[in-house]
CSV table of C-alpha atoms and ligand atoms in Angstrom, one decimal:
chain,number,residue,atom,x,y,z
K,1,MET,CA,-41.7,-59.9,42.6
K,2,LYS,CA,-44.7,-60.6,40.6
K,3,ILE,CA,-45.8,-59.7,37.0
K,4,ILE,CA,-48.9,-57.5,37.0
K,5,ASP,CA,-49.2,-56.9,33.5
K,6,ILE,CA,-47.5,-57.3,30.0
K,7,LEU,CA,-47.5,-53.9,28.6
K,8,GLU,CA,-45.6,-54.8,25.1
K,9,ILE,CA,-44.1,-57.9,23.9
K,10,ASN,CA,-42.2,-58.6,20.7
K,11,ARG,CA,-39.5,-61.0,19.6
K,12,GLY,CA,-37.1,-61.3,22.4
K,13,GLY,CA,-38.1,-58.2,24.3
K,14,ALA,CA,-41.0,-56.8,26.5
K,15,LYS,CA,-42.0,-54.2,28.8
K,16,ILE,CA,-43.7,-55.8,31.9
K,17,LEU,CA,-45.2,-54.0,34.9
K,18,VAL,CA,-44.1,-55.7,38.2
K,19,GLU,CA,-44.9,-55.4,41.9
K,20,ASP,CA,-41.6,-55.1,43.7
K,21,SER,CA,-42.4,-54.4,47.4
K,22,SER,CA,-38.8,-54.5,48.4
K,23,ALA,CA,-38.0,-51.8,45.5
K,24,LEU,CA,-34.9,-54.0,44.4
K,25,PHE,CA,-34.7,-52.2,41.0
K,26,HIS,CA,-34.4,-48.5,41.1
K,27,PRO,CA,-36.2,-46.6,38.4
K,28,SER,CA,-34.6,-44.0,36.2
K,29,GLY,CA,-35.1,-40.3,36.8
K,30,GLY,CA,-33.5,-37.0,37.5
K,31,GLY,CA,-30.6,-38.1,35.0
K,32,GLN,CA,-29.9,-41.4,36.8
K,33,PRO,CA,-30.5,-44.5,34.5
K,34,GLY,CA,-32.7,-47.2,35.9
K,35,ASP,CA,-31.3,-50.3,37.3
K,36,THR,CA,-30.4,-53.4,35.3
K,37,GLY,CA,-30.1,-57.2,36.3
K,38,THR,CA,-31.8,-60.4,35.8
K,39,ILE,CA,-35.1,-62.0,36.5
K,40,GLN,CA,-36.3,-65.6,36.5
K,41,GLY,CA,-39.9,-67.3,36.8
K,42,VAL,CA,-40.0,-69.4,40.0
K,43,GLU,CA,-40.7,-73.1,40.2
K,44,SER,CA,-41.6,-74.8,36.9
K,45,SER,CA,-41.2,-71.9,34.7
K,46,ASN,CA,-38.3,-71.7,32.5
K,47,PHE,CA,-38.7,-67.8,31.8
K,48,ARG,CA,-35.5,-65.9,32.3
K,49,ALA,CA,-34.6,-62.5,31.1
K,50,GLY,CA,-32.2,-59.7,31.3
K,51,VAL,CA,-33.4,-56.3,32.8
K,52,LEU,CA,-32.1,-53.6,30.5
K,53,ASP,CA,-33.9,-50.6,32.2
K,54,THR,CA,-36.4,-49.9,35.1
K,55,LEU,CA,-39.0,-47.1,34.8
K,56,LYS,CA,-41.3,-45.4,37.0
K,57,ASN,CA,-44.9,-46.4,36.7
K,58,LYS,CA,-46.1,-42.9,36.1
K,59,GLU,CA,-49.9,-43.8,35.4
K,60,LEU,CA,-50.5,-45.8,38.6
K,61,GLY,CA,-48.3,-43.6,40.8
K,62,ASP,CA,-47.7,-46.6,43.0
K,63,SER,CA,-44.2,-46.6,44.4
K,64,ASN,CA,-44.3,-50.4,44.5
K,65,THR,CA,-44.9,-51.0,40.9
K,66,PHE,CA,-42.3,-50.5,38.2
K,67,ILE,CA,-41.9,-51.2,34.6
K,68,LEU,CA,-39.2,-53.4,33.6
K,69,ASP,CA,-37.9,-53.4,30.0
K,70,ILE,CA,-36.5,-56.9,29.5
K,71,ALA,CA,-34.6,-58.9,26.9
K,72,ILE,CA,-36.0,-62.5,27.0
K,73,LYS,CA,-33.5,-65.2,27.1
K,74,SER,CA,-36.0,-68.2,27.4
K,75,GLY,CA,-39.6,-68.9,28.2
K,76,GLN,CA,-42.3,-66.2,28.2
K,77,PRO,CA,-43.3,-63.7,30.8
K,78,GLU,CA,-47.1,-64.3,32.0
K,79,LYS,CA,-49.5,-62.1,34.0
K,80,GLY,CA,-49.4,-63.1,37.7
K,81,MET,CA,-46.0,-65.1,37.5
K,82,GLU,CA,-43.9,-64.7,40.4
K,83,LEU,CA,-40.3,-63.9,39.9
K,84,THR,CA,-36.9,-64.0,41.5
K,85,ALA,CA,-34.7,-61.1,40.8
K,86,GLN,CA,-31.0,-59.9,41.1
K,87,VAL,CA,-30.1,-56.4,40.5
K,88,ASP,CA,-26.8,-55.4,39.1
K,89,ALA,CA,-25.5,-54.0,42.4
K,90,ALA,CA,-22.1,-53.1,41.1
K,91,ARG,CA,-23.5,-50.8,38.5
K,92,ASN,CA,-25.9,-49.2,40.9
K,93,ARG,CA,-23.2,-48.6,43.2
K,94,VAL,CA,-21.1,-46.5,40.5
K,95,LEU,CA,-24.3,-44.7,39.6
K,96,SER,CA,-24.8,-43.9,43.2
K,97,ARG,CA,-21.3,-42.6,43.6
K,98,MET,CA,-21.7,-40.6,40.4
K,99,HIS,CA,-24.9,-39.2,41.6
K,100,THR,CA,-23.6,-38.2,45.1
K,101,ALA,CA,-20.6,-36.6,43.6
K,102,GLN,CA,-22.7,-34.6,41.2
K,103,HIS,CA,-24.8,-33.1,44.1
K,104,ILE,CA,-21.5,-32.1,45.8
K,105,PHE,CA,-19.8,-30.6,42.8
K,106,SER,CA,-23.0,-28.8,41.7
K,107,ARG,CA,-23.6,-27.3,45.2
K,108,ILE,CA,-20.0,-26.1,45.4
K,109,GLN,CA,-20.3,-24.5,42.0
K,110,GLU,CA,-23.7,-22.8,42.9
K,111,ALA,CA,-22.3,-21.5,46.3
K,112,GLY,CA,-20.7,-18.2,46.3
K,113,SER,CA,-23.6,-15.8,45.4
K,114,ASP,CA,-27.2,-15.4,46.2
K,115,LYS,CA,-28.0,-14.5,42.7
K,116,ALA,CA,-28.6,-17.7,40.6
K,117,SER,CA,-27.3,-15.9,37.5
K,118,GLN,CA,-23.9,-15.2,38.9
K,119,THR,CA,-22.8,-18.8,39.6
K,120,PRO,CA,-23.0,-21.9,37.5
K,121,GLN,CA,-26.1,-23.6,37.8
K,122,THR,CA,-26.9,-27.1,37.2
K,123,THR,CA,-29.8,-27.5,34.9
K,124,LYS,CA,-29.5,-31.1,33.8
K,125,VAL,CA,-27.7,-34.3,34.8
K,126,ASN,CA,-27.0,-37.3,32.8
K,127,LEU,CA,-25.3,-40.0,34.6
K,128,GLY,CA,-23.4,-42.9,33.2
K,129,THR,CA,-21.2,-45.7,34.7
K,130,GLU,CA,-17.9,-44.5,33.0
K,131,GLU,CA,-18.4,-40.9,32.7
K,132,SER,CA,-21.4,-38.5,33.7
K,133,SER,CA,-22.2,-34.9,32.3
K,134,ILE,CA,-23.9,-31.9,33.8
K,135,SER,CA,-25.6,-29.2,31.9
K,136,ILE,CA,-24.8,-25.8,33.4
K,137,ARG,CA,-26.3,-22.4,32.8
K,138,TYR,CA,-23.9,-19.6,33.5
K,139,ASP,CA,-23.6,-16.2,32.0
K,140,GLY,CA,-19.9,-16.0,32.9
K,141,ASN,CA,-16.9,-17.7,31.3
K,142,LEU,CA,-16.4,-21.1,32.7
K,143,THR,CA,-12.7,-21.8,32.9
K,144,TRP,CA,-10.5,-24.7,33.9
K,145,GLU,CA,-9.2,-22.7,36.8
K,146,SER,CA,-12.7,-22.5,38.3
K,147,LEU,CA,-13.4,-26.1,37.5
K,148,PHE,CA,-10.1,-27.2,39.2
K,149,ALA,CA,-11.0,-25.2,42.3
K,150,ALA,CA,-14.5,-26.8,42.4
K,151,GLU,CA,-13.0,-30.3,41.8
K,152,GLU,CA,-10.6,-29.7,44.6
K,153,LYS,CA,-13.3,-28.8,47.0
K,154,THR,CA,-15.2,-31.7,45.9
K,155,ASN,CA,-12.4,-34.1,46.8
K,156,GLU,CA,-12.0,-32.4,50.0
K,157,ILE,CA,-15.6,-33.3,50.9
K,158,ILE,CA,-15.1,-36.9,49.7
K,159,ALA,CA,-12.0,-37.1,52.1
K,160,ASP,CA,-14.0,-35.7,55.0
K,161,HIS,CA,-16.4,-38.6,55.0
K,162,ARG,CA,-19.7,-36.4,55.3
K,163,LYS,CA,-22.9,-38.5,56.2
K,164,ILE,CA,-25.4,-38.7,53.7
K,165,THR,CA,-29.0,-39.5,54.8
K,166,SER,CA,-32.3,-39.8,53.0
K,167,SER,CA,-35.8,-40.0,54.3
K,168,VAL,CA,-39.2,-40.3,52.5
K,169,MET,CA,-41.8,-37.8,53.6
K,170,SER,CA,-45.0,-36.4,52.3
K,171,ARG,CA,-44.9,-33.5,49.8
K,172,GLU,CA,-46.5,-31.4,52.4
K,173,GLU,CA,-43.9,-31.9,55.0
K,174,ALA,CA,-41.1,-31.5,52.5
K,175,GLU,CA,-42.3,-28.2,51.5
K,176,LYS,CA,-42.1,-27.0,54.9
K,177,LEU,CA,-38.4,-27.8,55.4
K,178,PRO,CA,-36.3,-24.6,55.4
K,179,GLY,CA,-33.8,-24.1,52.7
K,180,LEU,CA,-34.9,-27.4,50.7
K,181,ASP,CA,-33.7,-27.4,47.3
K,182,ALA,CA,-36.3,-28.9,45.1
K,183,LYS,CA,-37.8,-28.3,41.7
K,184,TRP,CA,-41.5,-28.6,42.7
K,185,ASP,CA,-42.7,-28.3,39.4
K,186,ARG,CA,-40.9,-31.4,38.1
K,187,ILE,CA,-42.1,-33.6,41.2
K,188,LYS,CA,-45.4,-35.4,40.8
K,189,ASP,CA,-45.5,-37.8,43.6
K,190,GLU,CA,-47.2,-37.5,46.8
K,191,SER,CA,-44.2,-38.7,48.7
K,192,VAL,CA,-40.7,-37.0,48.3
K,193,THR,CA,-37.3,-38.4,49.1
K,194,VAL,CA,-35.2,-35.7,50.9
K,195,VAL,CA,-31.6,-36.3,50.8
K,196,SER,CA,-29.1,-34.5,53.1
K,197,ILE,CA,-25.3,-34.4,52.5
K,198,GLU,CA,-23.9,-33.1,56.0
K,199,GLY,CA,-22.7,-29.5,55.8
K,200,ILE,CA,-23.6,-29.4,51.9
K,201,ASP,CA,-27.2,-29.4,51.0
K,202,THR,CA,-30.6,-30.8,51.6
K,203,MET,CA,-32.6,-31.6,48.5
K,204,ALA,CA,-35.5,-33.4,47.0
K,205,CYS,CA,-34.0,-36.2,44.9
K,206,ALA,CA,-35.3,-39.6,43.9
K,207,GLY,CA,-32.1,-41.0,42.9
K,208,THR,CA,-29.7,-43.5,44.8
K,209,HIS,CA,-26.8,-42.1,46.7
K,210,VAL,CA,-24.0,-43.5,48.9
K,211,SER,CA,-24.2,-43.1,52.6
K,212,ASP,CA,-20.6,-41.7,53.2
K,213,SER,CA,-19.1,-39.3,51.0
K,214,GLY,CA,-15.8,-41.3,51.2
K,215,ASP,CA,-17.5,-44.0,49.3
K,216,ILE,CA,-17.3,-41.7,46.2
K,217,GLU,CA,-13.5,-42.3,46.4
K,218,SER,CA,-12.6,-39.7,43.9
K,219,PHE,CA,-13.9,-37.0,41.5
K,220,LEU,CA,-12.3,-35.8,38.3
K,221,VAL,CA,-13.5,-33.3,35.9
K,222,THR,CA,-12.7,-34.9,32.4
K,223,GLY,CA,-13.7,-32.1,30.2
K,224,PHE,CA,-16.1,-29.3,29.4
K,225,ASN,CA,-17.5,-27.5,26.3
K,226,GLY,CA,-20.1,-25.0,25.3
K,227,SER,CA,-20.3,-21.3,25.6
K,228,ALA,CA,-22.0,-18.8,27.8
K,229,PRO,CA,-24.6,-19.3,29.0
K,230,ASP,CA,-24.9,-23.0,28.0
K,231,TRP,CA,-22.1,-25.2,29.3
K,232,GLU,CA,-21.5,-29.0,29.7
K,233,VAL,CA,-19.0,-30.5,32.2
K,234,ARG,CA,-18.0,-34.0,32.3
K,235,PHE,CA,-16.6,-35.9,35.1
K,236,THR,CA,-16.0,-39.4,36.4
K,237,VAL,CA,-15.4,-41.1,39.9
K,238,HIS,CA,-12.9,-43.6,38.7
K,239,ALA,CA,-9.5,-42.8,39.8
K,240,SER,CA,-8.0,-44.8,37.1
K,241,ARG,CA,-8.9,-42.3,34.8
K,242,LEU,CA,-6.6,-39.8,36.4
K,243,THR,CA,-3.8,-42.3,36.1
K,244,GLU,CA,-4.6,-42.6,32.5
K,245,TYR,CA,-4.6,-38.8,31.9
K,246,GLY,CA,-1.2,-38.5,33.7
K,247,ARG,CA,0.2,-41.4,31.6
K,248,ARG,CA,-0.9,-39.9,28.2
K,249,MET,CA,0.4,-36.5,29.4
K,250,ARG,CA,3.8,-37.7,30.2
K,251,GLU,CA,4.0,-39.7,26.7
K,252,LEU,CA,3.1,-36.3,25.2
K,253,LEU,CA,5.6,-34.4,27.2
K,254,ARG,CA,8.5,-36.6,26.2
K,255,GLU,CA,7.5,-36.3,22.5
K,256,VAL,CA,7.3,-32.6,22.8
K,257,GLY,CA,10.3,-32.2,25.0
K,258,CYS,CA,9.0,-29.7,27.6
K,259,ARG,CA,7.7,-29.4,31.2
K,260,PRO,CA,3.9,-29.8,32.2
K,261,ASP,CA,3.7,-26.1,32.7
K,262,GLN,CA,5.0,-25.3,29.2
K,263,ILE,CA,2.8,-27.6,27.1
K,264,ARG,CA,-0.1,-25.4,26.7
K,265,ASP,CA,2.1,-22.5,25.6
K,266,VAL,CA,4.0,-24.7,23.3
K,267,PHE,CA,0.9,-25.9,21.7
K,268,LEU,CA,-0.5,-22.4,21.3
K,269,ARG,CA,2.6,-21.1,19.6
K,270,GLN,CA,2.6,-24.1,17.2
K,271,ARG,CA,-0.9,-23.4,16.2
K,272,THR,CA,-0.3,-19.7,15.7
K,273,GLU,CA,2.7,-20.8,13.5
K,274,ASN,CA,0.6,-23.4,11.7
K,275,ASP,CA,-2.2,-20.7,11.0
K,276,ALA,CA,0.4,-18.5,9.7
K,277,LEU,CA,1.8,-21.0,7.4
K,278,ARG,CA,-1.6,-21.8,6.1
K,279,THR,CA,-2.2,-18.3,5.2
K,280,ALA,CA,1.1,-18.0,3.3
K,281,LEU,CA,0.4,-21.1,1.6
K,282,ASP,CA,-3.0,-20.0,0.5
K,283,LYS,CA,-1.5,-16.9,-0.9
K,284,ALA,CA,1.1,-18.9,-2.6
K,285,ARG,CA,-1.3,-21.3,-4.1
K,286,ALA,CA,-2.5,-19.0,-6.9
K,287,PHE,CA,1.1,-18.7,-8.1
K,288,ILE,CA,2.1,-22.4,-8.3
K,289,SER,CA,2.8,-23.4,-11.8
K,290,ILE,CA,2.6,-27.2,-12.8
K,291,PRO,CA,4.8,-28.8,-15.4
K,292,TRP,CA,1.9,-30.6,-17.0
K,293,GLU,CA,2.6,-33.5,-19.3
K,294,GLU,CA,0.4,-33.8,-22.2
K,295,ARG,CA,-0.5,-37.3,-23.5
K,296,LYS,CA,-3.2,-38.5,-25.8
K,297,ILE,CA,-5.3,-41.3,-24.4
K,298,GLY,CA,-5.1,-44.1,-27.1
K,299,ALA,CA,-8.0,-44.3,-29.6
K,300,THR,CA,-10.2,-41.9,-27.6
K,301,LYS,CA,-8.2,-38.9,-28.9
K,302,LEU,CA,-8.7,-37.2,-25.7
K,303,THR,CA,-5.9,-35.3,-23.9
K,304,LEU,CA,-4.7,-36.2,-20.5
K,305,TYR,CA,-2.5,-33.8,-18.5
K,306,ILE,CA,-0.5,-35.6,-15.9
K,307,ALA,CA,1.6,-34.3,-13.1
K,308,MET,CA,3.7,-36.7,-11.1
K,309,ILE,CA,5.4,-34.8,-8.3
K,310,PRO,CA,6.9,-37.0,-5.6
K,311,GLY,CA,6.2,-35.7,-2.0
K,312,MET,CA,3.9,-32.9,-3.1
K,313,SER,CA,0.9,-32.2,-0.9
K,314,LYS,CA,-2.4,-33.1,-2.3
K,315,ASP,CA,-3.9,-30.0,-0.6
K,316,LEU,CA,-1.5,-27.9,-2.8
K,317,MET,CA,-2.3,-29.6,-6.0
K,318,THR,CA,-6.3,-29.3,-6.0
K,319,THR,CA,-6.5,-25.7,-7.3
K,320,PRO,CA,-3.7,-26.1,-10.0
K,321,ALA,CA,-5.6,-29.5,-11.2
K,322,LYS,CA,-9.1,-27.6,-11.3
K,323,SER,CA,-7.6,-24.7,-13.2
K,324,CYS,CA,-6.0,-27.2,-15.7
K,325,VAL,CA,-9.4,-28.8,-16.5
K,326,ALA,CA,-11.1,-25.3,-16.5
K,327,GLU,CA,-8.6,-24.1,-19.2
K,328,HIS,CA,-9.0,-27.4,-21.2
K,329,PRO,CA,-12.7,-28.4,-20.6
K,330,ASP,CA,-12.4,-31.2,-23.1
K,331,SER,CA,-9.5,-33.0,-21.4
K,332,LEU,CA,-8.7,-35.0,-18.1
K,333,CYS,CA,-6.2,-34.3,-15.6
K,334,LEU,CA,-4.3,-36.8,-13.4
K,335,VAL,CA,-2.1,-36.0,-10.4
K,336,LEU,CA,0.0,-38.6,-8.7
K,337,LEU,CA,2.1,-37.7,-5.8
K,338,PRO,CA,4.2,-40.7,-4.9
K,339,GLU,CA,6.1,-41.1,-1.5
K,340,ASN,CA,9.7,-42.2,-1.6
K,341,ASP,CA,8.8,-45.5,0.2
K,342,ILE,CA,7.7,-47.7,-2.7
K,343,ALA,CA,5.4,-49.7,-0.5
K,344,SER,CA,3.2,-46.9,1.0
K,345,PRO,CA,0.0,-45.7,-0.6
K,346,PHE,CA,0.2,-42.0,-2.0
K,347,PRO,CA,-2.4,-39.6,-2.9
K,348,PHE,CA,-3.9,-39.3,-6.6
K,349,LEU,CA,-6.5,-37.0,-8.1
K,350,LEU,CA,-8.3,-37.5,-11.4
K,351,LEU,CA,-10.5,-34.7,-12.9
K,352,ARG,CA,-12.4,-34.4,-16.1
K,353,GLY,CA,-13.1,-31.1,-17.9
K,354,ALA,CA,-16.9,-29.9,-18.0
K,355,GLU,CA,-17.3,-30.6,-21.9
K,356,LEU,CA,-16.5,-34.4,-21.3
K,357,ASN,CA,-19.7,-36.5,-20.9
K,358,VAL,CA,-18.1,-39.2,-18.6
K,359,ASP,CA,-19.2,-40.3,-15.3
K,360,LEU,CA,-15.9,-41.1,-13.3
K,361,SER,CA,-17.8,-42.3,-10.4
K,362,GLY,CA,-17.2,-46.0,-10.9
K,363,PHE,CA,-13.6,-45.8,-12.1
K,364,ILE,CA,-11.9,-46.8,-8.9
K,365,LYS,CA,-14.1,-49.9,-8.5
K,366,LYS,CA,-14.1,-51.0,-12.1
K,367,ARG,CA,-10.4,-50.6,-12.7
K,368,PRO,CA,-8.6,-52.7,-9.9
K,369,GLU,CA,-5.3,-52.5,-11.6
K,370,ILE,CA,-4.8,-48.8,-10.4
K,371,GLU,CA,-4.7,-50.3,-6.8
K,372,ALA,CA,-6.7,-47.4,-5.5
K,373,ARG,CA,-9.1,-46.5,-2.5
K,374,GLY,CA,-11.1,-43.6,-2.5
K,375,GLY,CA,-14.2,-41.8,-4.2
K,376,GLY,CA,-15.6,-38.5,-5.3
K,377,LYS,CA,-17.9,-37.2,-7.9
K,378,PRO,CA,-18.9,-37.9,-11.5
K,379,ASP,CA,-16.1,-35.2,-12.5
K,380,TRP,CA,-13.7,-35.6,-9.6
K,381,GLN,CA,-12.1,-38.7,-8.0
K,382,ASN,CA,-9.3,-38.9,-5.3
K,383,GLY,CA,-8.0,-41.2,-2.8
K,384,VAL,CA,-4.8,-43.2,-2.4
K,385,THR,CA,-3.0,-45.7,-4.6
K,386,THR,CA,0.0,-47.9,-4.8
K,387,GLN,CA,0.1,-48.0,-8.5
K,388,ARG,CA,3.3,-46.1,-9.6
K,389,SER,CA,3.2,-47.0,-13.3
K,390,LEU,CA,1.9,-44.3,-15.6
K,391,SER,CA,1.3,-46.7,-18.5
K,392,VAL,CA,-1.0,-48.8,-16.2
K,393,TRP,CA,-3.0,-45.6,-15.3
K,394,LEU,CA,-3.2,-44.7,-18.9
K,395,THR,CA,-4.4,-48.1,-20.1
K,396,ALA,CA,-6.9,-48.2,-17.2
K,397,ILE,CA,-8.1,-44.6,-18.1
K,398,GLU,CA,-8.5,-45.6,-21.8
K,399,SER,CA,-10.4,-48.9,-21.1
K,400,PHE,CA,-12.9,-47.0,-18.7
K,401,LEU,CA,-13.5,-44.3,-21.2
K,402,SER,CA,-14.1,-46.5,-24.0
K,403,LEU,CA,-16.5,-48.8,-22.0
K,404,SER,CA,-18.5,-46.0,-20.5
J,501,LIG,ZN1,-29.7,-37.3,44.0
């Protein structure tokens, strides 16, 4: 490998144009990230660098020259320098497994109808070493049922050890191939790599693939989101992820105390109950009457309305606290909601009325004796505290007001 040109160089990093006749580093494209690895200058050079990414050399269009994005470890790259290189083969292998799995899965999803709009169509691919994702265009409703079915078929193809071959041919030749799946408007090169998966598909694709579908090992859809017609499906080829999902699921089942086939219904029922409770609480909120305790804040002559209600939810106290300062715009309002456990932090609220010209913003930071974490706005502070002593709070508020 040889450096043809230094395209960009700065402290610690560079983009270099290299001639790589053995095409050791595979460039990014079609959703597959470029290869990574290391390079060194040969003989007397002390140049060493990590390769972060490999890119196609679009301008020259020469298949043997690539752009390497590098992090320099020692020395400097120089024009004409001969290099030795090591590609991160393990990473490329995982990406090849991901890529091949994606082809099979996408094809299985697209099968079933001649009309493209009637089946999920892969529009974009984003391959990663841990998890990959596919953007899908589909007017229908993508469901777990359909994804499970496509996942199962993909795993059958994997178990079936289908042969995968690729050959480079001229664009002219490739265009004549019957049934070739290619996005010609996106292919700029004169030569095209045609990939065939036995019994599945033949397509133009410049990525890297495994040569036997069994090398993918396993395929698992890890999740999906979106809504018609734009969906995203995530997947992995790491069987360990299935184990992980199974373990977490069993933990959850023990916690909930039900069978796997019941968990979804249990959750949906809980969610419905939760929504109903929330609605009921929203209605009840307006009728909550708080036994405010009135205190004068030392020399300031201001009134502080205090409510200390053990175990009360902060969510239920915000409306009454706001009403309190709305009714008494020249006052402050302090809500402390201590837990039974002395050591655990509990929620607090501190509000001021609209007529008070005080910025509460710095209160938590400037008064460490209130032992609080949190924040808010000039008229509104909230968070958690471990300070249960009302007199400490009163003195802290008094000191803060007299200093501001
Ligand atoms: Zn491919």
